[in-house]
């Protein structure tokens, strides 16, 4: 039988060094500026904003609070349907809170990437909790974290 | 003055270990199945395929050769314009070869990620050179490599 006393190898493998390093990178280190429109913005104008800012997802706010998100995929679905994109406001077609997956400045990018893969979204709003005048709690959008940010980070990790 | 003789530190830093490891991963290790339509496919049918297969970019072939690519962004641009998406074939609106950035099985994912960032595309077709009956050279699509694959790889690198 094996003796119960002994020693453990505590040296770190290259892979565990990679894991430690990756988990030390925070969302605030790689996030981008968010693109936000109001709920009343017509779908067409929101699509134009999407192209002008060249982003994949637009976040929607009402009274300074995050209320929704619309992706390129959502817009495409609407654009080939019978919706009057010049009249219908983005607030009608968006995915509405609390069904938005969010991240925050001090979250490890690794955790945010797991959310992106698990929830099959392209981008997460980076948020901060805020309290409105009426005492209502909500989130303010301070950034966005997308698969593009993660791909850029991957390139940075690999470059000399 | 510093002596010209001396020694160099050859130990590898954690970051250079990460770089070596990242550069050892090949496109074939992480690629997905490609979604390909014919040039004659109506734009509407190509959009339906995009949704059913849940991909961000569709590749287009003619006679088994890669001839083009269309992204969600391209489709959205067309969908809000005056194009008859039921009649116009995808071959008219696609980005046509040689303006497609490609990758191949044995390319390091790192290099493919650099192409994605530098050329601002979401996805690359993974290709193999083929020669047609008439002796013409071209590419056959064997996969796709997208920002989603790279995000998944990032998660894999970070997980225990």
PDB file of N, CA and C in Angstrom, chain B residues 68-153:
ATOM      1  N   UNK B  68     -17.149  33.640 -53.055  1.00  0.00           N
ATOM      2  CA  UNK B  68     -17.527  34.837 -52.305  1.00  0.00           C
ATOM      3  C   UNK B  68     -17.903  34.570 -50.867  1.00  0.00           C
ATOM      4  N   UNK B  69     -18.222  35.661 -50.169  1.00  0.00           N
ATOM      5  CA  UNK B  69     -18.643  35.602 -48.766  1.00  0.00           C
ATOM      6  C   UNK B  69     -19.647  36.715 -48.521  1.00  0.00           C
ATOM      7  N   UNK B  70     -20.615  36.441 -47.641  1.00  0.00           N
ATOM      8  CA  UNK B  70     -21.595  37.468 -47.248  1.00  0.00           C
ATOM      9  C   UNK B  70     -21.772  37.398 -45.733  1.00  0.00           C
ATOM     10  N   UNK B  71     -21.629  38.541 -45.075  1.00  0.00           N
ATOM     11  CA  UNK B  71     -21.769  38.603 -43.623  1.00  0.00           C
ATOM     12  C   UNK B  71     -23.165  39.098 -43.247  1.00  0.00           C
ATOM     13  N   UNK B  72     -23.503  38.960 -41.963  1.00  0.00           N
ATOM     14  CA  UNK B  72     -24.757  39.482 -41.415  1.00  0.00           C
ATOM     15  C   UNK B  72     -24.889  40.975 -41.724  1.00  0.00           C
ATOM     16  N   UNK B  73     -23.761  41.674 -41.615  1.00  0.00           N
ATOM     17  CA  UNK B  73     -23.713  43.113 -41.876  1.00  0.00           C
ATOM     18  C   UNK B  73     -24.071  43.406 -43.338  1.00  0.00           C
ATOM     19  N   UNK B  74     -23.495  42.624 -44.271  1.00  0.00           N
ATOM     20  CA  UNK B  74     -23.814  42.786 -45.698  1.00  0.00           C
ATOM     21  C   UNK B  74     -25.306  42.552 -45.933  1.00  0.00           C
ATOM     22  N   UNK B  75     -25.837  41.498 -45.333  1.00  0.00           N
ATOM     23  CA  UNK B  75     -27.259  41.162 -45.519  1.00  0.00           C
ATOM     24  C   UNK B  75     -28.151  42.274 -44.966  1.00  0.00           C
ATOM     25  N   UNK B  76     -27.777  42.816 -43.797  1.00  0.00           N
ATOM     26  CA  UNK B  76     -28.590  43.877 -43.188  1.00  0.00           C
ATOM     27  C   UNK B  76     -28.620  45.108 -44.093  1.00  0.00           C
ATOM     28  N   UNK B  77     -27.455  45.439 -44.664  1.00  0.00           N
ATOM     29  CA  UNK B  77     -27.359  46.588 -45.574  1.00  0.00           C
ATOM     30  C   UNK B  77     -28.314  46.402 -46.765  1.00  0.00           C
ATOM     31  N   UNK B  78     -28.319  45.193 -47.311  1.00  0.00           N
ATOM     32  CA  UNK B  78     -29.174  44.882 -48.462  1.00  0.00           C
ATOM     33  C   UNK B  78     -30.653  44.888 -48.034  1.00  0.00           C
ATOM     34  N   UNK B  79     -30.936  44.332 -46.851  1.00  0.00           N
ATOM     35  CA  UNK B  79     -32.327  44.176 -46.404  1.00  0.00           C
ATOM     36  C   UNK B  79     -33.018  45.515 -46.164  1.00  0.00           C
ATOM     37  N   UNK B  80     -32.245  46.552 -45.786  1.00  0.00           N
ATOM     38  CA  UNK B  80     -32.885  47.855 -45.561  1.00  0.00           C
ATOM     39  C   UNK B  80     -32.863  48.704 -46.828  1.00  0.00           C
ATOM     40  N   UNK B  81     -32.276  48.196 -47.916  1.00  0.00           N
ATOM     41  CA  UNK B  81     -32.230  48.937 -49.180  1.00  0.00           C
ATOM     42  C   UNK B  81     -33.425  48.585 -50.058  1.00  0.00           C
ATOM     43  N   UNK B  82     -33.291  48.862 -51.344  1.00  0.00           N
ATOM     44  CA  UNK B  82     -34.416  48.622 -52.243  1.00  0.00           C
ATOM     45  C   UNK B  82     -34.288  47.342 -53.064  1.00  0.00           C
ATOM     46  N   UNK B  83     -33.346  46.483 -52.637  1.00  0.00           N
ATOM     47  CA  UNK B  83     -33.120  45.242 -53.382  1.00  0.00           C
ATOM     48  C   UNK B  83     -34.290  44.272 -53.191  1.00  0.00           C
ATOM     49  N   UNK B  84     -34.707  43.620 -54.282  1.00  0.00           N
ATOM     50  CA  UNK B  84     -35.705  42.555 -54.169  1.00  0.00           C
ATOM     51  C   UNK B  84     -34.982  41.288 -53.722  1.00  0.00           C
ATOM     52  N   UNK B  85     -34.993  41.052 -52.390  1.00  0.00           N
ATOM     53  CA  UNK B  85     -34.198  39.948 -51.846  1.00  0.00           C
ATOM     54  C   UNK B  85     -34.735  38.571 -52.251  1.00  0.00           C
ATOM     55  N   UNK B  86     -35.969  38.525 -52.770  1.00  0.00           N
ATOM     56  CA  UNK B  86     -36.519  37.238 -53.225  1.00  0.00           C
ATOM     57  C   UNK B  86     -36.017  36.872 -54.618  1.00  0.00           C
ATOM     58  N   UNK B  87     -35.609  37.889 -55.378  1.00  0.00           N
ATOM     59  CA  UNK B  87     -35.180  37.642 -56.768  1.00  0.00           C
ATOM     60  C   UNK B  87     -33.675  37.728 -56.963  1.00  0.00           C
ATOM     61  N   UNK B  88     -33.054  38.700 -56.303  1.00  0.00           N
ATOM     62  CA  UNK B  88     -31.622  38.923 -56.545  1.00  0.00           C
ATOM     63  C   UNK B  88     -30.790  37.777 -55.966  1.00  0.00           C
ATOM     64  N   UNK B  89     -29.898  37.192 -56.803  1.00  0.00           N
ATOM     65  CA  UNK B  89     -29.053  36.106 -56.295  1.00  0.00           C
ATOM     66  C   UNK B  89     -27.917  36.644 -55.425  1.00  0.00           C
ATOM     67  N   UNK B  90     -27.502  35.806 -54.477  1.00  0.00           N
ATOM     68  CA  UNK B  90     -26.468  36.183 -53.522  1.00  0.00           C
ATOM     69  C   UNK B  90     -25.157  36.550 -54.239  1.00  0.00           C
ATOM     70  N   UNK B  91     -24.937  35.969 -55.429  1.00  0.00           N
ATOM     71  CA  UNK B  91     -23.724  36.254 -56.204  1.00  0.00           C
ATOM     72  C   UNK B  91     -23.568  37.728 -56.563  1.00  0.00           C
ATOM     73  N   UNK B  92     -24.690  38.459 -56.572  1.00  0.00           N
ATOM     74  CA  UNK B  92     -24.638  39.889 -56.932  1.00  0.00           C
ATOM     75  C   UNK B  92     -24.203  40.758 -55.759  1.00  0.00           C
ATOM     76  N   UNK B  93     -24.576  40.353 -54.554  1.00  0.00           N
ATOM     77  CA  UNK B  93     -24.295  41.229 -53.404  1.00  0.00           C
ATOM     78  C   UNK B  93     -23.072  40.794 -52.591  1.00  0.00           C
ATOM     79  N   UNK B  94     -22.554  39.601 -52.870  1.00  0.00           N
ATOM     80  CA  UNK B  94     -21.442  39.081 -52.053  1.00  0.00           C
ATOM     81  C   UNK B  94     -20.135  39.844 -52.298  1.00  0.00           C
ATOM     82  N   UNK B  95     -19.225  39.727 -51.351  1.00  0.00           N
ATOM     83  CA  UNK B  95     -17.847  40.155 -51.571  1.00  0.00           C
ATOM     84  C   UNK B  95     -17.213  39.036 -52.382  1.00  0.00           C
ATOM     85  N   UNK B  96     -16.590  39.396 -53.516  1.00  0.00           N
ATOM     86  CA  UNK B  96     -16.130  38.371 -54.455  1.00  0.00           C
ATOM     87  C   UNK B  96     -14.616  38.149 -54.342  1.00  0.00           C
ATOM     88  N   UNK B  97     -14.182  36.908 -54.590  1.00  0.00           N
ATOM     89  CA  UNK B  97     -12.749  36.605 -54.697  1.00  0.00           C
ATOM     90  C   UNK B  97     -12.155  37.516 -55.775  1.00  0.00           C
ATOM     91  N   UNK B  98     -10.910  37.992 -55.657  1.00  0.00           N
ATOM     92  CA  UNK B  98      -9.921  37.638 -54.634  1.00  0.00           C
ATOM     93  C   UNK B  98      -9.992  38.497 -53.375  1.00  0.00           C
ATOM     94  N   UNK B  99     -11.115  39.163 -53.155  1.00  0.00           N
ATOM     95  CA  UNK B  99     -11.200  40.047 -51.979  1.00  0.00           C
ATOM     96  C   UNK B  99     -11.665  39.339 -50.707  1.00  0.00           C
ATOM     97  N   UNK B 100     -11.481  38.043 -50.641  1.00  0.00           N
ATOM     98  CA  UNK B 100     -11.837  37.283 -49.439  1.00  0.00           C
ATOM     99  C   UNK B 100     -10.545  36.905 -48.724  1.00  0.00           C
ATOM    100  N   UNK B 101     -10.503  37.189 -47.435  1.00  0.00           N
ATOM    101  CA  UNK B 101      -9.342  36.800 -46.630  1.00  0.00           C
ATOM    102  C   UNK B 101      -9.581  35.359 -46.177  1.00  0.00           C
ATOM    103  N   UNK B 102      -8.618  34.479 -46.432  1.00  0.00           N
ATOM    104  CA  UNK B 102      -8.788  33.055 -46.124  1.00  0.00           C
ATOM    105  C   UNK B 102      -7.757  32.578 -45.096  1.00  0.00           C
ATOM    106  N   UNK B 103      -7.986  31.384 -44.584  1.00  0.00           N
ATOM    107  CA  UNK B 103      -6.994  30.720 -43.735  1.00  0.00           C
ATOM    108  C   UNK B 103      -6.922  29.260 -44.168  1.00  0.00           C
ATOM    109  N   UNK B 104      -6.028  28.466 -43.539  1.00  0.00           N
ATOM    110  CA  UNK B 104      -5.891  27.051 -43.906  1.00  0.00           C
ATOM    111  C   UNK B 104      -5.606  26.236 -42.654  1.00  0.00           C
ATOM    112  N   UNK B 105      -5.865  24.939 -42.755  1.00  0.00           N
ATOM    113  CA  UNK B 105      -5.782  24.017 -41.609  1.00  0.00           C
ATOM    114  C   UNK B 105      -4.534  24.171 -40.739  1.00  0.00           C
ATOM    115  N   UNK B 106      -3.363  24.278 -41.369  1.00  0.00           N
ATOM    116  CA  UNK B 106      -2.124  24.265 -40.598  1.00  0.00           C
ATOM    117  C   UNK B 106      -1.627  25.652 -40.203  1.00  0.00           C
ATOM    118  N   UNK B 107      -2.444  26.680 -40.472  1.00  0.00           N
ATOM    119  CA  UNK B 107      -2.052  28.021 -40.040  1.00  0.00           C
ATOM    120  C   UNK B 107      -2.291  28.125 -38.531  1.00  0.00           C
ATOM    121  N   UNK B 108      -1.355  28.758 -37.778  1.00  0.00           N
ATOM    122  CA  UNK B 108      -1.641  28.984 -36.362  1.00  0.00           C
ATOM    123  C   UNK B 108      -2.890  29.863 -36.210  1.00  0.00           C
ATOM    124  N   UNK B 109      -3.756  29.522 -35.236  1.00  0.00           N
ATOM    125  CA  UNK B 109      -4.963  30.320 -34.985  1.00  0.00           C
ATOM    126  C   UNK B 109      -4.559  31.775 -34.721  1.00  0.00           C
ATOM    127  N   UNK B 110      -3.388  31.954 -34.098  1.00  0.00           N
ATOM    128  CA  UNK B 110      -2.902  33.304 -33.825  1.00  0.00           C
ATOM    129  C   UNK B 110      -2.858  34.138 -35.118  1.00  0.00           C
ATOM    130  N   UNK B 111      -2.258  33.563 -36.183  1.00  0.00           N
ATOM    131  CA  UNK B 111      -2.163  34.299 -37.459  1.00  0.00           C
ATOM    132  C   UNK B 111      -3.540  34.594 -38.036  1.00  0.00           C
ATOM    133  N   UNK B 112      -4.444  33.617 -37.918  1.00  0.00           N
ATOM    134  CA  UNK B 112      -5.805  33.808 -38.424  1.00  0.00           C
ATOM    135  C   UNK B 112      -6.505  34.917 -37.631  1.00  0.00           C
ATOM    136  N   UNK B 113      -6.271  34.967 -36.315  1.00  0.00           N
ATOM    137  CA  UNK B 113      -6.879  36.008 -35.472  1.00  0.00           C
ATOM    138  C   UNK B 113      -6.355  37.388 -35.874  1.00  0.00           C
ATOM    139  N   UNK B 114      -5.067  37.462 -36.204  1.00  0.00           N
ATOM    140  CA  UNK B 114      -4.482  38.739 -36.664  1.00  0.00           C
ATOM    141  C   UNK B 114      -5.186  39.184 -37.950  1.00  0.00           C
ATOM    142  N   UNK B 115      -5.434  38.236 -38.869  1.00  0.00           N
ATOM    143  CA  UNK B 115      -6.148  38.574 -40.120  1.00  0.00           C
ATOM    144  C   UNK B 115      -7.550  39.111 -39.825  1.00  0.00           C
ATOM    145  N   UNK B 116      -8.254  38.444 -38.892  1.00  0.00           N
ATOM    146  CA  UNK B 116      -9.617  38.861 -38.528  1.00  0.00           C
ATOM    147  C   UNK B 116      -9.619  40.299 -37.999  1.00  0.00           C
ATOM    148  N   UNK B 117      -8.665  40.615 -37.133  1.00  0.00           N
ATOM    149  CA  UNK B 117      -8.592  41.966 -36.555  1.00  0.00           C
ATOM    150  C   UNK B 117      -8.151  42.987 -37.616  1.00  0.00           C
ATOM    151  N   UNK B 118      -7.105  42.670 -38.369  1.00  0.00           N
ATOM    152  CA  UNK B 118      -6.575  43.639 -39.341  1.00  0.00           C
ATOM    153  C   UNK B 118      -7.550  43.934 -40.480  1.00  0.00           C
ATOM    154  N   UNK B 119      -8.268  42.911 -40.933  1.00  0.00           N
ATOM    155  CA  UNK B 119      -9.178  43.111 -42.065  1.00  0.00           C
ATOM    156  C   UNK B 119     -10.613  43.384 -41.612  1.00  0.00           C
ATOM    157  N   UNK B 120     -10.810  43.440 -40.280  1.00  0.00           N
ATOM    158  CA  UNK B 120     -12.122  43.754 -39.712  1.00  0.00           C
ATOM    159  C   UNK B 120     -13.237  42.869 -40.269  1.00  0.00           C
ATOM    160  N   UNK B 121     -12.996  41.563 -40.246  1.00  0.00           N
ATOM    161  CA  UNK B 121     -14.027  40.609 -40.645  1.00  0.00           C
ATOM    162  C   UNK B 121     -14.393  39.744 -39.444  1.00  0.00           C
ATOM    163  N   UNK B 122     -15.569  39.090 -39.516  1.00  0.00           N
ATOM    164  CA  UNK B 122     -16.016  38.281 -38.386  1.00  0.00           C
ATOM    165  C   UNK B 122     -15.547  36.839 -38.490  1.00  0.00           C
ATOM    166  N   UNK B 123     -15.253  36.418 -39.729  1.00  0.00           N
ATOM    167  CA  UNK B 123     -15.055  35.001 -39.976  1.00  0.00           C
ATOM    168  C   UNK B 123     -14.181  34.800 -41.218  1.00  0.00           C
ATOM    169  N   UNK B 124     -13.365  33.758 -41.204  1.00  0.00           N
ATOM    170  CA  UNK B 124     -12.542  33.424 -42.373  1.00  0.00           C
ATOM    171  C   UNK B 124     -12.934  32.037 -42.884  1.00  0.00           C
ATOM    172  N   UNK B 125     -12.996  31.853 -44.227  1.00  0.00           N
ATOM    173  CA  UNK B 125     -13.168  30.490 -44.719  1.00  0.00           C
ATOM    174  C   UNK B 125     -11.836  29.739 -44.595  1.00  0.00           C
ATOM    175  N   UNK B 126     -11.909  28.490 -44.139  1.00  0.00           N
ATOM    176  CA  UNK B 126     -10.725  27.632 -44.103  1.00  0.00           C
ATOM    177  C   UNK B 126     -10.704  26.923 -45.452  1.00  0.00           C
ATOM    178  N   UNK B 127      -9.621  27.079 -46.216  1.00  0.00           N
ATOM    179  CA  UNK B 127      -9.614  26.589 -47.599  1.00  0.00           C
ATOM    180  C   UNK B 127      -8.476  25.623 -47.888  1.00  0.00           C
ATOM    181  N   UNK B 128      -8.662  24.890 -48.985  1.00  0.00           N
ATOM    182  CA  UNK B 128      -7.648  23.994 -49.535  1.00  0.00           C
ATOM    183  C   UNK B 128      -7.554  24.308 -51.021  1.00  0.00           C
ATOM    184  N   UNK B 129      -6.338  24.382 -51.579  1.00  0.00           N
ATOM    185  CA  UNK B 129      -6.244  24.638 -53.021  1.00  0.00           C
ATOM    186  C   UNK B 129      -6.754  23.433 -53.810  1.00  0.00           C
ATOM    187  N   UNK B 130      -7.493  23.706 -54.879  1.00  0.00           N
ATOM    188  CA  UNK B 130      -7.964  22.638 -55.773  1.00  0.00           C
ATOM    189  C   UNK B 130      -7.743  23.076 -57.219  1.00  0.00           C
ATOM    190  N   UNK B 131      -7.626  22.096 -58.096  1.00  0.00           N
ATOM    191  CA  UNK B 131      -7.483  22.389 -59.526  1.00  0.00           C
ATOM    192  C   UNK B 131      -8.695  21.816 -60.245  1.00  0.00           C
ATOM    193  N   UNK B 132      -9.380  22.658 -60.989  1.00  0.00           N
ATOM    194  CA  UNK B 132     -10.566  22.231 -61.720  1.00  0.00           C
ATOM    195  C   UNK B 132     -10.214  21.404 -62.953  1.00  0.00           C
ATOM    196  N   UNK B 133     -11.251  20.848 -63.607  1.00  0.00           N
ATOM    197  CA  UNK B 133     -11.051  20.017 -64.807  1.00  0.00           C
ATOM    198  C   UNK B 133     -10.312  20.775 -65.911  1.00  0.00           C
ATOM    199  N   UNK B 134     -10.604  22.090 -65.974  1.00  0.00           N
ATOM    200  CA  UNK B 134      -9.977  22.914 -67.022  1.00  0.00           C
ATOM    201  C   UNK B 134      -8.576  23.403 -66.624  1.00  0.00           C
ATOM    202  N   UNK B 135      -8.054  22.870 -65.519  1.00  0.00           N
ATOM    203  CA  UNK B 135      -6.709  23.264 -65.090  1.00  0.00           C
ATOM    204  C   UNK B 135      -6.687  24.546 -64.276  1.00  0.00           C
ATOM    205  N   UNK B 136      -7.847  25.168 -64.079  1.00  0.00           N
ATOM    206  CA  UNK B 136      -7.949  26.422 -63.325  1.00  0.00           C
ATOM    207  C   UNK B 136      -7.737  26.146 -61.837  1.00  0.00           C
ATOM    208  N   UNK B 137      -6.975  27.017 -61.187  1.00  0.00           N
ATOM    209  CA  UNK B 137      -6.739  26.845 -59.769  1.00  0.00           C
ATOM    210  C   UNK B 137      -7.752  27.633 -58.941  1.00  0.00           C
ATOM    211  N   UNK B 138      -8.095  27.085 -57.788  1.00  0.00           N
ATOM    212  CA  UNK B 138      -9.024  27.783 -56.912  1.00  0.00           C
ATOM    213  C   UNK B 138      -8.986  27.193 -55.522  1.00  0.00           C
ATOM    214  N   UNK B 139      -9.994  27.518 -54.724  1.00  0.00           N
ATOM    215  CA  UNK B 139     -10.053  27.008 -53.360  1.00  0.00           C
ATOM    216  C   UNK B 139     -11.367  26.291 -53.098  1.00  0.00           C
ATOM    217  N   UNK B 140     -11.277  25.249 -52.307  1.00  0.00           N
ATOM    218  CA  UNK B 140     -12.441  24.534 -51.794  1.00  0.00           C
ATOM    219  C   UNK B 140     -12.560  24.925 -50.327  1.00  0.00           C
ATOM    220  N   UNK B 141     -13.786  25.172 -49.823  1.00  0.00           N
ATOM    221  CA  UNK B 141     -13.982  25.553 -48.410  1.00  0.00           C
ATOM    222  C   UNK B 141     -14.125  24.300 -47.557  1.00  0.00           C
ATOM    223  N   UNK B 142     -13.298  24.178 -46.525  1.00  0.00           N
ATOM    224  CA  UNK B 142     -13.370  22.996 -45.658  1.00  0.00           C
ATOM    225  C   UNK B 142     -13.800  23.350 -44.235  1.00  0.00           C
ATOM    226  N   UNK B 143     -13.939  24.646 -43.947  1.00  0.00           N
ATOM    227  CA  UNK B 143     -14.332  25.040 -42.594  1.00  0.00           C
ATOM    228  C   UNK B 143     -14.495  26.542 -42.485  1.00  0.00           C
ATOM    229  N   UNK B 144     -14.798  26.974 -41.253  1.00  0.00           N
ATOM    230  CA  UNK B 144     -14.834  28.418 -40.989  1.00  0.00           C
ATOM    231  C   UNK B 144     -14.187  28.661 -39.632  1.00  0.00           C
ATOM    232  N   UNK B 145     -13.542  29.813 -39.541  1.00  0.00           N
ATOM    233  CA  UNK B 145     -12.922  30.210 -38.293  1.00  0.00           C
ATOM    234  C   UNK B 145     -13.424  31.610 -37.968  1.00  0.00           C
ATOM    235  N   UNK B 146     -14.161  31.732 -36.854  1.00  0.00           N
ATOM    236  CA  UNK B 146     -14.787  33.005 -36.523  1.00  0.00           C
ATOM    237  C   UNK B 146     -14.314  33.507 -35.164  1.00  0.00           C
ATOM    238  N   UNK B 147     -14.739  34.721 -34.822  1.00  0.00           N
ATOM    239  CA  UNK B 147     -14.448  35.276 -33.502  1.00  0.00           C
ATOM    240  C   UNK B 147     -15.052  34.396 -32.408  1.00  0.00           C
ATOM    241  N   UNK B 148     -16.117  33.660 -32.744  1.00  0.00           N
ATOM    242  CA  UNK B 148     -16.706  32.733 -31.767  1.00  0.00           C
ATOM    243  C   UNK B 148     -15.722  31.606 -31.455  1.00  0.00           C
ATOM    244  N   UNK B 149     -15.073  31.043 -32.498  1.00  0.00           N
ATOM    245  CA  UNK B 149     -14.086  29.991 -32.260  1.00  0.00           C
ATOM    246  C   UNK B 149     -12.953  30.502 -31.382  1.00  0.00           C
ATOM    247  N   UNK B 150     -12.539  31.749 -31.617  1.00  0.00           N
ATOM    248  CA  UNK B 150     -11.420  32.303 -30.845  1.00  0.00           C
ATOM    249  C   UNK B 150     -11.845  32.586 -29.406  1.00  0.00           C
ATOM    250  N   UNK B 151     -13.099  33.041 -29.226  1.00  0.00           N
ATOM    251  CA  UNK B 151     -13.605  33.270 -27.868  1.00  0.00           C
ATOM    252  C   UNK B 151     -13.687  31.943 -27.119  1.00  0.00           C
ATOM    253  N   UNK B 152     -14.158  30.892 -27.807  1.00  0.00           N
ATOM    254  CA  UNK B 152     -14.210  29.547 -27.200  1.00  0.00           C
ATOM    255  C   UNK B 152     -12.817  29.070 -26.818  1.00  0.00           C
ATOM    256  N   UNK B 153     -11.833  29.319 -27.681  1.00  0.00           N
ATOM    257  CA  UNK B 153     -10.458  28.921 -27.404  1.00  0.00           C
ATOM    258  C   UNK B 153      -9.909  29.679 -26.200  1.00  0.00           C
TER     259      UNK B 153
END
